Coordinates of C-alpha atoms and ligand atoms in Angstrom, one line a residue:
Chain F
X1 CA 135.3 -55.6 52.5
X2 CA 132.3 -54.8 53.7
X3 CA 129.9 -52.3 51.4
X4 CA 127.2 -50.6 53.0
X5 CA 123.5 -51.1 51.9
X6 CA 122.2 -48.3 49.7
X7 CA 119.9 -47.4 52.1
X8 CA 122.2 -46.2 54.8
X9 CA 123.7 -43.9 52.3
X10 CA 123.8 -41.1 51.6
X11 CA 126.2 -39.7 48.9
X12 CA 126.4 -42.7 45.8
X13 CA 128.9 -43.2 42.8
X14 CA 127.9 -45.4 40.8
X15 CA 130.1 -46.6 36.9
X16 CA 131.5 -42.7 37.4
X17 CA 133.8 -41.9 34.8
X18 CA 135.2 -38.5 33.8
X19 CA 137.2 -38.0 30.8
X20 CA 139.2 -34.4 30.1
X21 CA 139.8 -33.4 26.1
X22 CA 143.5 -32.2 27.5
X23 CA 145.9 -31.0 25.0
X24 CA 147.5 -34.2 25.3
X25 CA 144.4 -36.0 23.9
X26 CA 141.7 -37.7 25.7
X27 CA 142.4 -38.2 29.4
X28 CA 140.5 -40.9 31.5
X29 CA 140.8 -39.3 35.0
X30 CA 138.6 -41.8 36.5
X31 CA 137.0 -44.6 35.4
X32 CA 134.4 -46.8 36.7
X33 CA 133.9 -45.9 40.2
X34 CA 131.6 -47.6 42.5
X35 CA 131.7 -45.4 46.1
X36 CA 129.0 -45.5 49.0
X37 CA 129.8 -43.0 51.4
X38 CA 127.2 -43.1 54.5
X39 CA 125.9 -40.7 56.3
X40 CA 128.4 -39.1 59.3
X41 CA 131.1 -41.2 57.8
X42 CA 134.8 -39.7 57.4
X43 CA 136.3 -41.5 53.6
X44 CA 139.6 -40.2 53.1
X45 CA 140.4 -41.0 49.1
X46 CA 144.1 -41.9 48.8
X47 CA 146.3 -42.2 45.8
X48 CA 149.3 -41.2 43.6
X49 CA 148.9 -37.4 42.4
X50 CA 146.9 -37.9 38.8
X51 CA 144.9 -41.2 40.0
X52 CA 141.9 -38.6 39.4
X53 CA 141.3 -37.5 43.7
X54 CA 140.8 -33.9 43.0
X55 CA 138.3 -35.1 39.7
X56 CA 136.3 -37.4 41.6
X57 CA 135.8 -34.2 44.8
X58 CA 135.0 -31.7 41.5
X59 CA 132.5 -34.2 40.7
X60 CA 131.0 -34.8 44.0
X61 CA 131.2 -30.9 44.5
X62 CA 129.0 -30.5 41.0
X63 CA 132.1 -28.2 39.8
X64 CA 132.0 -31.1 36.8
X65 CA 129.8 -33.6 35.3
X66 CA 129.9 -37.1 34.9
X67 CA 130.5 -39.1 31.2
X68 CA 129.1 -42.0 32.1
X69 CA 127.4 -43.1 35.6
X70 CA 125.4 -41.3 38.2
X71 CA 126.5 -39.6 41.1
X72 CA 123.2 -39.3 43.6
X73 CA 122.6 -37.7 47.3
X74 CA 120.3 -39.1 48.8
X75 CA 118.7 -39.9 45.7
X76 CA 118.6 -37.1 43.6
X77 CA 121.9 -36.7 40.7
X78 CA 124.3 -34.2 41.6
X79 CA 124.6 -31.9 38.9
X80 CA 125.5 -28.6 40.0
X81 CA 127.1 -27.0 42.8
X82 CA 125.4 -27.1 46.2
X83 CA 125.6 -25.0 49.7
X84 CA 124.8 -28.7 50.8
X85 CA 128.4 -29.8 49.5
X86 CA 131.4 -27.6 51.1
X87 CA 134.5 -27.7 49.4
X88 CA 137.9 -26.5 51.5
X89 CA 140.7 -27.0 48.5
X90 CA 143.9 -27.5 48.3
X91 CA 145.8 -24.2 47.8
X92 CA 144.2 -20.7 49.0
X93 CA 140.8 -20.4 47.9
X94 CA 139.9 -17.7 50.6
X95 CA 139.3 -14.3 48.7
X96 CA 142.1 -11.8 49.5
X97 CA 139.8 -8.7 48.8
X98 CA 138.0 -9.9 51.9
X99 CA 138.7 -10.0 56.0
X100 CA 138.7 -13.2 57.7
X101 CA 135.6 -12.9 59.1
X102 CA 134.0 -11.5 55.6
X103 CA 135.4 -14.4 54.1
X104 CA 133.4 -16.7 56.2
X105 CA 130.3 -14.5 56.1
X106 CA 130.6 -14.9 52.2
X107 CA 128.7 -18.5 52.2
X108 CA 126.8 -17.4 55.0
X109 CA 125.0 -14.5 53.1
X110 CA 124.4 -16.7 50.6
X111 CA 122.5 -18.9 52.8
X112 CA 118.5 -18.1 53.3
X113 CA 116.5 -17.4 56.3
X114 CA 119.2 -15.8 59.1
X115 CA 119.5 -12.5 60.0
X116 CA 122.4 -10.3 59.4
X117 CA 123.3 -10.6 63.4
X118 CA 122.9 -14.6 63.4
X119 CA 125.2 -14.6 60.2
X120 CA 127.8 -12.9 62.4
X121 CA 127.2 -15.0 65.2
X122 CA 127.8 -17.7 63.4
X123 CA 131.1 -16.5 61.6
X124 CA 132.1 -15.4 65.1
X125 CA 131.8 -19.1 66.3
X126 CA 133.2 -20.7 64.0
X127 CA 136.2 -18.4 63.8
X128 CA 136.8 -19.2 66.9
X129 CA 136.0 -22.9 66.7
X130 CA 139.2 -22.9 64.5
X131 CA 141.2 -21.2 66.9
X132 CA 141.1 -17.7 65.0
X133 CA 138.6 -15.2 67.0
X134 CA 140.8 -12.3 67.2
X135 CA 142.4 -12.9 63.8
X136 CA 138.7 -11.4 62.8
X137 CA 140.1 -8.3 60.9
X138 CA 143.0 -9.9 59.1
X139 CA 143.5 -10.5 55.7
X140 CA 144.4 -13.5 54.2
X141 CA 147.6 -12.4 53.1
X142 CA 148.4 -11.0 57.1
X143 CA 147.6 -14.9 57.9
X144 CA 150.5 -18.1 58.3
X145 CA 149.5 -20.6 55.8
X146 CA 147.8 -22.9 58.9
X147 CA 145.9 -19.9 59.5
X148 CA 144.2 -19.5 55.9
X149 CA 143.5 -23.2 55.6
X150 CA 142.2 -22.7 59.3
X151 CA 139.9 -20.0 57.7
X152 CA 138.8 -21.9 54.6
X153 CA 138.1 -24.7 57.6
X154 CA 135.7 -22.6 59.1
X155 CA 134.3 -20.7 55.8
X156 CA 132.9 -24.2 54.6
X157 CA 131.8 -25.4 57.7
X158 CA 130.0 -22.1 58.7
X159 CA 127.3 -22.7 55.9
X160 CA 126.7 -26.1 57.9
X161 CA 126.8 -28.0 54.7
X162 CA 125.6 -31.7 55.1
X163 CA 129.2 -33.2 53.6
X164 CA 132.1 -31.5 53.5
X165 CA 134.7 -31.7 50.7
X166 CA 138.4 -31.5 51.5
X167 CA 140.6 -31.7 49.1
X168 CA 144.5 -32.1 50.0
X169 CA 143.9 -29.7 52.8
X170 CA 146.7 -30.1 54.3
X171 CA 149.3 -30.6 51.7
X172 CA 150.9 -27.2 51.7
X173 CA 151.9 -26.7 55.6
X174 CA 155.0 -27.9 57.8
X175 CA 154.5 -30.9 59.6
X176 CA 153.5 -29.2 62.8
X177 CA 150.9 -26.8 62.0
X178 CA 149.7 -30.5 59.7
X179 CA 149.3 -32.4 63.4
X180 CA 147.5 -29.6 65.3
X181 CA 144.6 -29.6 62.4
X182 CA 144.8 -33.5 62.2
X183 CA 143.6 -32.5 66.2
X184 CA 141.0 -30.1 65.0
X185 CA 139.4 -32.0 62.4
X186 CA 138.9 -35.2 64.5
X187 CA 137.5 -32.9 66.6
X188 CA 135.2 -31.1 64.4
X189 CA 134.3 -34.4 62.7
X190 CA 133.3 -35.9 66.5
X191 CA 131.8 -33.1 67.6
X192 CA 129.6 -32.0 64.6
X193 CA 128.5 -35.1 62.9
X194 CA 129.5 -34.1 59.5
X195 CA 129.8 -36.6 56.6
X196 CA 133.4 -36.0 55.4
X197 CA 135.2 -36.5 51.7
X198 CA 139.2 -35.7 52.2
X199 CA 141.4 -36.2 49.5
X200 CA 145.6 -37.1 50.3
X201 CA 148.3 -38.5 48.5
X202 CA 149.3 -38.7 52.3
X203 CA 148.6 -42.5 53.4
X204 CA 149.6 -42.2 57.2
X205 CA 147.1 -38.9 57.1
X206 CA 144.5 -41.2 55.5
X207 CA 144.9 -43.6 57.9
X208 CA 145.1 -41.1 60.5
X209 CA 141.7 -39.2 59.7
X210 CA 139.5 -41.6 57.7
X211 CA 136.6 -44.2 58.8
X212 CA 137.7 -45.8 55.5
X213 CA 140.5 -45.5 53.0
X214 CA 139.6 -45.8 49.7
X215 CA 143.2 -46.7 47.7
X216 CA 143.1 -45.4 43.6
X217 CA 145.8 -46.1 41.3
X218 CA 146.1 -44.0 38.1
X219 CA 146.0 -44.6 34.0
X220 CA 143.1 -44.2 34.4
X221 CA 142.1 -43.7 38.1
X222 CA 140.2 -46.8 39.4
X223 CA 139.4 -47.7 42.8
X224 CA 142.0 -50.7 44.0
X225 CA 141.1 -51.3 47.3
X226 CA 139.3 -50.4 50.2
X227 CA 140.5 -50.7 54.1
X228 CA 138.3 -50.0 57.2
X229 CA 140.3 -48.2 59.7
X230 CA 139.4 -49.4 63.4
X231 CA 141.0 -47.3 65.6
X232 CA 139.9 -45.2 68.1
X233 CA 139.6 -41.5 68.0
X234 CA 141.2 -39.5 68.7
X235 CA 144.1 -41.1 66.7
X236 CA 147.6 -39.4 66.9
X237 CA 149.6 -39.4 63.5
X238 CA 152.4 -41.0 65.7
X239 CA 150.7 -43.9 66.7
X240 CA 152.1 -47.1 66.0
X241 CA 149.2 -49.0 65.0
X242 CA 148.5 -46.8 62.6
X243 CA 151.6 -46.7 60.9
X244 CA 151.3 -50.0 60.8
X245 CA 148.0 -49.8 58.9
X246 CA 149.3 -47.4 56.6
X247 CA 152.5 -49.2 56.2
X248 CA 149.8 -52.5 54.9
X249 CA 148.0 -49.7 52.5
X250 CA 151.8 -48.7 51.3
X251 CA 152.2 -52.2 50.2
X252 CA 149.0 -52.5 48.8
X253 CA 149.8 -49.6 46.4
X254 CA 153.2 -50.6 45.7
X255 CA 151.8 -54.3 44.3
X256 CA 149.6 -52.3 42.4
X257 CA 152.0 -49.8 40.9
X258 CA 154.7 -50.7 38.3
X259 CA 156.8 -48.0 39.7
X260 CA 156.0 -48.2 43.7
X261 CA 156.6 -45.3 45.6
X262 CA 156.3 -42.4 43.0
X263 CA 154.3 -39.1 44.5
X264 CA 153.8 -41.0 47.5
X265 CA 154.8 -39.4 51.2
Chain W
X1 CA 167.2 12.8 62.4
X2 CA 164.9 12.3 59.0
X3 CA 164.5 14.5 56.4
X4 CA 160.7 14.7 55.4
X5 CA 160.9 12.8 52.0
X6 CA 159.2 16.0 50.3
X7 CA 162.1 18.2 51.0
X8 CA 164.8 16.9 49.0
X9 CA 162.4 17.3 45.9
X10 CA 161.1 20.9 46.6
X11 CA 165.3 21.9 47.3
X12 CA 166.1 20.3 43.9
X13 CA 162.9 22.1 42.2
X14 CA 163.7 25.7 43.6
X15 CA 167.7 25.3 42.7
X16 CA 166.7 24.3 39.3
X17 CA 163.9 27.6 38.8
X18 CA 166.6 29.7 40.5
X19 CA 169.3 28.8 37.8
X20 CA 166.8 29.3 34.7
X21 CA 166.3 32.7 36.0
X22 CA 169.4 33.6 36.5
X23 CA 170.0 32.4 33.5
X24 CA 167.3 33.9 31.6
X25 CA 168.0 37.4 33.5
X26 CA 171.6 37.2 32.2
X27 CA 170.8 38.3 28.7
X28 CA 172.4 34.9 27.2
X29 CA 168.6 34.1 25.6
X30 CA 165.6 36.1 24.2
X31 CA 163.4 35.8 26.7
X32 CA 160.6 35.9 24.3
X33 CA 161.6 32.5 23.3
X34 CA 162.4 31.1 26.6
X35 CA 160.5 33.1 29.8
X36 CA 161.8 33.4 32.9
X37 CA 159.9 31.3 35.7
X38 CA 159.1 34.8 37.0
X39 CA 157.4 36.2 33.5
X40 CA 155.6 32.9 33.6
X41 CA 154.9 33.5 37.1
X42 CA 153.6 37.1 36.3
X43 CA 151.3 35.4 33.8
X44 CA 149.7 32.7 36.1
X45 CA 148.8 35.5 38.7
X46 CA 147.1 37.5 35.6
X47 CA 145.0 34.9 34.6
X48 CA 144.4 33.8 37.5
X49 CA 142.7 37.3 38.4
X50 CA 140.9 37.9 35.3
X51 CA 139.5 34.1 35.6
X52 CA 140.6 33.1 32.2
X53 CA 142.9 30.1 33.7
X54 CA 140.0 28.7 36.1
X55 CA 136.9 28.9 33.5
X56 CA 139.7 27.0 30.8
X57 CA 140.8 24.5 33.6
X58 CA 136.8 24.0 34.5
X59 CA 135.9 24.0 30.9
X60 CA 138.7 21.3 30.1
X61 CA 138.2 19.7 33.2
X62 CA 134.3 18.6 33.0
X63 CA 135.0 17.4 29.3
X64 CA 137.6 15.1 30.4
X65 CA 135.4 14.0 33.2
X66 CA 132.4 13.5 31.4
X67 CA 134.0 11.6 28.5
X68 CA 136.1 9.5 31.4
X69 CA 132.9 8.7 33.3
X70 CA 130.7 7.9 29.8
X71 CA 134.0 5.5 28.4
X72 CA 134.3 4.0 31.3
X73 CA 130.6 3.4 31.8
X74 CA 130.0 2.2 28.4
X75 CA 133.9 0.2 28.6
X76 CA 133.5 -2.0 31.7
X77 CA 130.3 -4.0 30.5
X78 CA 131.5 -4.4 26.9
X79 CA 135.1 -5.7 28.4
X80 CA 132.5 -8.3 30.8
X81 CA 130.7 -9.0 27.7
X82 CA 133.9 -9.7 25.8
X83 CA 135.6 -12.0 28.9
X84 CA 132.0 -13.9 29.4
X85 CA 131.2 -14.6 25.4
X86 CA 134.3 -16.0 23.1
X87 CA 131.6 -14.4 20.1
X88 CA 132.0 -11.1 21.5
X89 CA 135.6 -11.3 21.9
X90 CA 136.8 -12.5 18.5
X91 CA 134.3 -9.9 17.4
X92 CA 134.1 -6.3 20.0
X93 CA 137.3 -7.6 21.9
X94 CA 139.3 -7.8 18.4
X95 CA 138.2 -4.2 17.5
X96 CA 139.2 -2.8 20.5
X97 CA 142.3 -3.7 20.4
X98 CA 142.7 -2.7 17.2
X99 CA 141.3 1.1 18.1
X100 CA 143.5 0.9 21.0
X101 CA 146.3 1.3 19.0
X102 CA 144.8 4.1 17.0
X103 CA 146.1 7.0 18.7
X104 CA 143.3 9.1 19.8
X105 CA 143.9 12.3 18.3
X106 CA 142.6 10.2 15.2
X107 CA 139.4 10.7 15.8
X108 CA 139.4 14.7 15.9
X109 CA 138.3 14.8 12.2
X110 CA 135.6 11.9 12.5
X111 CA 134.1 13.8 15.6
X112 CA 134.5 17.1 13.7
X113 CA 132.8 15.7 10.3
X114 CA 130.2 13.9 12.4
X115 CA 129.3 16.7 15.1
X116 CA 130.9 19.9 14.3
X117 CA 132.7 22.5 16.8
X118 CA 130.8 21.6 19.6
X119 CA 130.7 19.9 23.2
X120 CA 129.2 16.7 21.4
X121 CA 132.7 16.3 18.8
X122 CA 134.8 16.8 22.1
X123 CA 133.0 14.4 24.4
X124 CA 133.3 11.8 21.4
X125 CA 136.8 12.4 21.4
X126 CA 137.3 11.8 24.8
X127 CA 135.5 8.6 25.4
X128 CA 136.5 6.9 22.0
X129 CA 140.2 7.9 23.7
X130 CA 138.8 6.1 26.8
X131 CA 136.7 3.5 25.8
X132 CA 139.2 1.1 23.8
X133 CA 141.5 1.0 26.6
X134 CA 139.2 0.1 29.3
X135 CA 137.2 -2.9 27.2
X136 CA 140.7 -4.3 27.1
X137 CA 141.8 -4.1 30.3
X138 CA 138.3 -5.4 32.0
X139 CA 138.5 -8.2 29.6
X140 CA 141.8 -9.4 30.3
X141 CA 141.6 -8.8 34.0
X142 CA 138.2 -10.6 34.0
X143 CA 140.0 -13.5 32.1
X144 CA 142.6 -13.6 34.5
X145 CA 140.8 -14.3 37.5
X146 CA 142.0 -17.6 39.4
X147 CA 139.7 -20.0 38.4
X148 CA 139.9 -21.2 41.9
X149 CA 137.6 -18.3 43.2
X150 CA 135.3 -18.9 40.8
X151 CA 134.9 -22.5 42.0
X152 CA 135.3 -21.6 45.7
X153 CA 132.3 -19.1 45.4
X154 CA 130.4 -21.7 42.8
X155 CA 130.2 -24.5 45.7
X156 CA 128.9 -21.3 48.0
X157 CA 125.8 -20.9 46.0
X158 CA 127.3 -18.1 44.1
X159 CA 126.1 -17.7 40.2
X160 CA 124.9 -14.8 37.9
X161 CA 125.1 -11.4 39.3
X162 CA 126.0 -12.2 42.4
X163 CA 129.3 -13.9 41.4
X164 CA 130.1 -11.1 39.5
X165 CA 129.5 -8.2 41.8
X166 CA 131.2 -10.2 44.7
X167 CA 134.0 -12.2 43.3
X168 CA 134.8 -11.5 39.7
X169 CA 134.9 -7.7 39.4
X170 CA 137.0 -7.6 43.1
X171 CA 139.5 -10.2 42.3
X172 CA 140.0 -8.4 38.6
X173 CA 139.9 -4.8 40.4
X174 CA 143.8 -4.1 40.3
X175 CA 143.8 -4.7 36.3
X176 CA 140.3 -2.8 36.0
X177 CA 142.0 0.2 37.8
X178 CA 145.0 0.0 36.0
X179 CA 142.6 0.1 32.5
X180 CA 141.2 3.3 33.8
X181 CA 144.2 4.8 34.5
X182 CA 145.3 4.2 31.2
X183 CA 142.0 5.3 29.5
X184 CA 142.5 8.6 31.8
X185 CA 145.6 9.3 30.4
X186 CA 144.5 8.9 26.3
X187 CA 141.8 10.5 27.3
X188 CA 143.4 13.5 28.2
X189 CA 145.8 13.4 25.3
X190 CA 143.0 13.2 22.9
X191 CA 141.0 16.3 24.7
X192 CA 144.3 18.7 24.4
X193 CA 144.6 17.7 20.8
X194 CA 141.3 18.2 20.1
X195 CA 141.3 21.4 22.1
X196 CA 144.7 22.6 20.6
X197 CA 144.0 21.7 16.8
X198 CA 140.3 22.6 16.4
X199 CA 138.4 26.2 17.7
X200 CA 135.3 24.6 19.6
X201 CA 132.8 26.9 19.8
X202 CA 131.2 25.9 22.6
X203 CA 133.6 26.4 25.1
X204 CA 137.3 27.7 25.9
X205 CA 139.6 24.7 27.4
X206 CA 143.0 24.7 28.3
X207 CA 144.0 23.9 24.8
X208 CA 142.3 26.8 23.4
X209 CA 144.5 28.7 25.7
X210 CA 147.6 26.9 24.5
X211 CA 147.0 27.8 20.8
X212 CA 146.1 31.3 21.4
X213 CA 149.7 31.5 23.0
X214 CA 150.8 30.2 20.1
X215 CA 149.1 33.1 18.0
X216 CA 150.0 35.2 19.8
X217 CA 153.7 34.7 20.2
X218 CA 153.5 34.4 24.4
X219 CA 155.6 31.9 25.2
X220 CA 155.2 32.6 28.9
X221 CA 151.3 31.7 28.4
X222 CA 152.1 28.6 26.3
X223 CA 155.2 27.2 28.7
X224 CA 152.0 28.2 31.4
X225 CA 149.2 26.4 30.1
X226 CA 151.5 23.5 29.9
X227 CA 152.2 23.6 33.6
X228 CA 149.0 23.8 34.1
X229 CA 148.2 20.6 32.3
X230 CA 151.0 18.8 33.8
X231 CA 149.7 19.2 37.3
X232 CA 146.1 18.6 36.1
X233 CA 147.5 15.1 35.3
X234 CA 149.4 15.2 38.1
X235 CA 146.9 15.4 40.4
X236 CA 144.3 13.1 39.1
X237 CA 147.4 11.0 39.8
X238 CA 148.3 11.8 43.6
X239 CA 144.3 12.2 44.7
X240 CA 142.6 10.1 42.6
X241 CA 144.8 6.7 40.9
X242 CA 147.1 6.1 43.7
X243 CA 145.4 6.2 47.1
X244 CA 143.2 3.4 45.5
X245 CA 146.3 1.4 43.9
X246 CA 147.9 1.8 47.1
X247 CA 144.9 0.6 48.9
X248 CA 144.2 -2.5 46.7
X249 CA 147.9 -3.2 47.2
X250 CA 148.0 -3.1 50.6
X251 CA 144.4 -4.8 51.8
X252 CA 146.0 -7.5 49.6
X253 CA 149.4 -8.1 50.7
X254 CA 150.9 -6.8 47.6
X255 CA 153.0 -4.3 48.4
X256 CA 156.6 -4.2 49.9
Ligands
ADP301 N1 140.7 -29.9 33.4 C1 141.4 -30.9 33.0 N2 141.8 -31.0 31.7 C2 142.5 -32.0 31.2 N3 143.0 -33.0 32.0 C3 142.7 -33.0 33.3 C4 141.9 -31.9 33.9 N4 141.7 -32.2 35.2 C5 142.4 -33.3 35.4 N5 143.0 -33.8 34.3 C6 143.7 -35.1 34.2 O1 143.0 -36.0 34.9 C7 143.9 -36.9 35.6 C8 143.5 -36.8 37.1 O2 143.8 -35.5 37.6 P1 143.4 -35.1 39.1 O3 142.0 -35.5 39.4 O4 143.8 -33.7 39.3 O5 144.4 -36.0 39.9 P2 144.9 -35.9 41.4 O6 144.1 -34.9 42.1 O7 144.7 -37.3 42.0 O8 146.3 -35.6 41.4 C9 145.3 -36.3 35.4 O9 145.9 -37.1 34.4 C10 145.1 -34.9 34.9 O10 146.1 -34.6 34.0
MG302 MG1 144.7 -33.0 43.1

C-alpha cells in the first residue's frame, strides 16, 4: 500500500500509543500507530467498537495526550486543543442552552478578526449549507436527530478549521436520514477542500466516504491494514462496487479477528 | 367549555373559610383560641392602616434579601472552587455539607454572642442559612456537567473564563437554581426563628410581630402574621423560582 511522503502531509502519527489507568487496570487503547493523513484527503478509521477510533480522534483533537510517540501538524506536536481541528462527535454535543444558530456562532466568536455581522453571515451560510436556514431559532431539543448532527455539521465547519474530526457521526440515525448526509458530506468534502478524519464501525460507510480506509483491530488497537478506495465521487452507499470493496475489508477483519463479525454492521 | 384552572382552587378556598366561620360563629370554640377568618380579617385591615404589617414585611423582607443575595454571592464561587479543586472539596465542600445539615436556626446564638441584637446577627443568620446550601448545589451541578460539552467547547478554543461563563455555569444552571431555591427557603426559616426567638433591636420583622401576638394573647395577629409569611414564600415562589424553572425547562426540551 502505498504511504505518502512526509512532505505532502500534513497531519503525522507516528509510534502513537495511549494507555487509560481504567478501573479495570491498565488499558492499551492504541498502540503503535504509524498514520499519514495528507492534506485534502478524506481517511475514514474503521474498526470493532474498543479498537481505540474515538482515542486516536481525542488524540488528534488534543482532548488527550500521547504516552509514547508524536503526533505533528504540519510539523509542530499537537498538544492541545485547536480551532484548527473541528471535532463533530458522536452523540449530541450541540449545547441545549443555545439556538441553532447560537450554537454555530459559539466557535465563531471564538475565532479572531470578524465582525459580529460577518460571524452571522457566516453561521447563516452554513446553516443553510446543511439544509437548516429557517431551523435558525430552534433548539436542539425542537430538532430530529438528522437535524442536530446537521447542526454540529455546520458548527465545526463554520470555524473553517483546516481538518475536521468526525467521530461516528452518523451512528445514531435511521438509515435514511444516514444516506442523505452520506450526500452532504461528499459534497461538503468536494466542494470545500477540507482534510477529513471520520471514525465508523460502519465498513460500507467507510468505503462509501473515505479516500482511504484505515482497518484497526482491538487488544490493543493497532492498525491492520490499509485499503485505497478508487471510486468516483459521488459514490452511493448502494453501489455495487462498493459493497464489494467493503465486503474485501469485511474479510480482512474477519481473518484478523478471533471472533469475526462482533460490533461490526 | 373550560373552566379557568384558577377557579376550582379559589371555590374550594372560599367553601373552606365559609365553614370555619360558620363554625367559629356557632359558639362550639373560644374564639380567642381559634379566630374567625373575619377577626383575622379585621386584623389585617388594622395593621395594614396603621402600617405596622408593611414596615414588618419591608423590614423582614430586605433582611432575607440581603442575606439571600450576600449567600448566594459568596456560595456560587466557593461551590466552583470546590467542583474545579479536589483540595477544596475534601476540605470547604466536606464542611458544607456538614453545615448543611445543621439546621439554621443553630446559629441564632453564635450570631447573637458574636454581634448582638442587631442587623449584623440577623444578616449572619440568614446567609450562613443560605450559604451551605448553595456551595453544594453549585458543586454538584458543576460536577455534573456532561463531559461532552466541555470537550465540544475545548476543540472550539474555549478555556478559562470563557468556558465557564459560556458552557459550564449554563449547562449546570437548572441544579444552580434549584440550590438557590433551597438556600431561599432555609434562609427564610432561619430569619423567622431568629426574628421570633430573639428581640432585635434594630428593626421590627415579621417575626417580631409573631411573638408580640404571642404576648399578647392575639391569636388573630399570630394565625395573621403567619399568613402573611406563607404568601411571602409563596410569592418568591410564583414570581421569582418558577418562571425561571419553567423557562430553563422549556428552552431545553425538558418539560412535558
Ligand atoms: N477514559 C478512559 N478510561 C479508561 N479506559 C478508556 C478510556 N477511554 C477509552 N478507554 C478504553 O480504551 C479502549 C478504546 O476505546 P475507544 O477509543 O473508545 O474505542 P472505540 O471508539 O473504537 O470504540 C477501550 O478498551 C476502552 O475501554
Ligand atoms: Mg468510539
Amino acid at each position: 500500500m502505498p504511504v505518502s511522503p512526509e512532505s505532502s502531509s500534513q497531519l503525522t502519527l507516528t509510534n502513537v500509543t495511549k494507555r487509560f489507568n481504567g478501573r479495570a487496570g491498565l488499558v492499551t487503547a492504541v498502540e503503535d500507530i504509524n498514520l499519514q493523513v495528507k492534506e485534502g484527503e478524506f481517511l475514514v478509521l474503521v474498526g470493532p467498537s474498543g479498537c481505540g477510533k474515538s482515542t486516536l480522534l481525542g488524540l488528534l483533537a488534543g482532548l488527550e495526550q500521547v504516552d509514547e510517540g508524536s503526533i505533528k501538524l504540519d510539523g509542530a506536536d499537537v498538544v492541545e486543543p485547536g480551532r484548527d481541528r473541528l471535532v463533530m462527535f458522536q452523540q449530541d454535543a450541540l449545547f441545549p442552552w443555545l439556538d441553532a444558530l447560537e450554537n454555530i456562532l459559539f466557535g465563531l466568536r471564538l475565532k479572531p478578526g470578524l465582525t459580529d455581522a460577518e460571524r452571522t453571515e457566516a453561521a447563516r451560510y452554513y446553516l443553510d449549507l446543511v439544509g437548516l436556514a429557517d431551523k435558525e431559532k430552534a433548539h436542539p431539543h425542537e430538532l430530529s436527530g438528522g437535524m442536530r448532527q446537521r447542526v454540529a455539521l455546520a458548527r465545526s465547519l463554520a470555524p473553517n478549521p483546516r481538518v475536521l474530526l468526525m467521530d461516528e457521526p452518523f451512528s445514531a440515525l435511521d438509515a435514511l436520514t444516514r444516506d442523505q448526509l452520506y450526500g452532504d458530506i461528499q459534497k461538503i468534502f468536494t466542494q470545500r477542500k477540507k482534510t477529513i478524519v471520520l471514525v465508523t464501525h460502519n465498513i460500507r460507510e467507510a468505503v462509501c466516504l473515505g479516500d482511504r480506509v484505515v482497518l484497526l483491530s482491538p487488544n490493543p488497537g493497532r492498525i491492520r491494514q490499509v485499503f485505497n478506495i478508487d471510486l468516483p465521487r459521488p459514490r452511493r452507499i448502494n453501489d455495487p462496487a462498493l459493497a464489494t470493496l467493503a465486503a474485501d475489508i469485511t474479510n480482512a477483519l474477519s481473518a484478523h479477528l478471533a471472533q469475526p463479525k462482533e460490533g461490526l454492521e | 367549555m373550560k373552566t379557568p384552572r384558577a377557579l376550582v382552587p379559589i371555590a374550594i378556598g372560599l367553601l373552606i373559610l365559609g365553614g370555619w366561620e360558620w363554625f367559629v360563629r356557632s359558639g362550639r370554640v373560644d374564639d380567642v383560641l381559634v379566630p374567625a377568618p373575619t377577626q383575622i380579617g379585621e386584623w389585617f385591615w388594622s395593621s395594614l392602616r396603621d402600617g405596622t404589617l408593611a414596615s414588618a414585611t419591608w423590614v423582614t423582607m430586605r433582611r432575607l434579601m440581603l442575606g439571600f443575595v450576600i449567600g448566594a454571592a459568596i456560595g456560587i464561587p466557593i461551590g466552583a472552587l470546590c467542583a474545579r479543586s479536589s483540595l477544596a472539596r475534601d476540605t470547604i465542600g466536606i464542611l458544607s455539607l456538614g453545615l448543611q445539615t445543621l439546621p439554621s436556626v443553630c446559629w441564632v446564638p453564635v450570631a447573637i454572642i458574636a454581634f448582638g441584637q442587631n442587623e449584623a446577627a440577623v444578616l449572619f443568620v440568614v446567609v450562613m442559612g443560605t450559604v451551605w446550601a448553595v456551595v453544594i448545589a453549585v458543586q454538584e451541578s458543576v460536577l455534573s456537567v456532561q463531559p461532552l460539552y466541555l470537550r465540544a467547547a475545548m476543540t472550539m478554543g474555549s478555556r478559562g473564563w470563557h468556558l465557564w461563563t459560556h458552557v459550564i455555569f449554563p449547562a449546570a444552571l437548572p441544579g444552580i437554581i434549584s440550590g438557590l431555591k433551597q438556600g431561599w427557603a432555609f434562609a427564610w426559616r432561619s430569619l423567622m426563628a431568629a426574628e421570633i426567638f430573639v428581640v432585635i433591636l434594630s428593626g421590627f420583622g415579621l417575626g417580631s410581630l409573631l411573638h408580640a401576638g404571642r404576648e399578647l394573647l392575639r391569636m388573630d395577629q399570630v394565625v395573621g402574621v403567619m399568613l402573611v409569611v406563607v404568601g411571602v414564600g409563596l410569592l418568591a415562589d410564583l414570581i421569582f423560582f418558577s418562571p425561571i424553572e419553567r423557562w430553563l425547562r422549556r428552552s431545553r426540551g425538558l418539560e412535558r
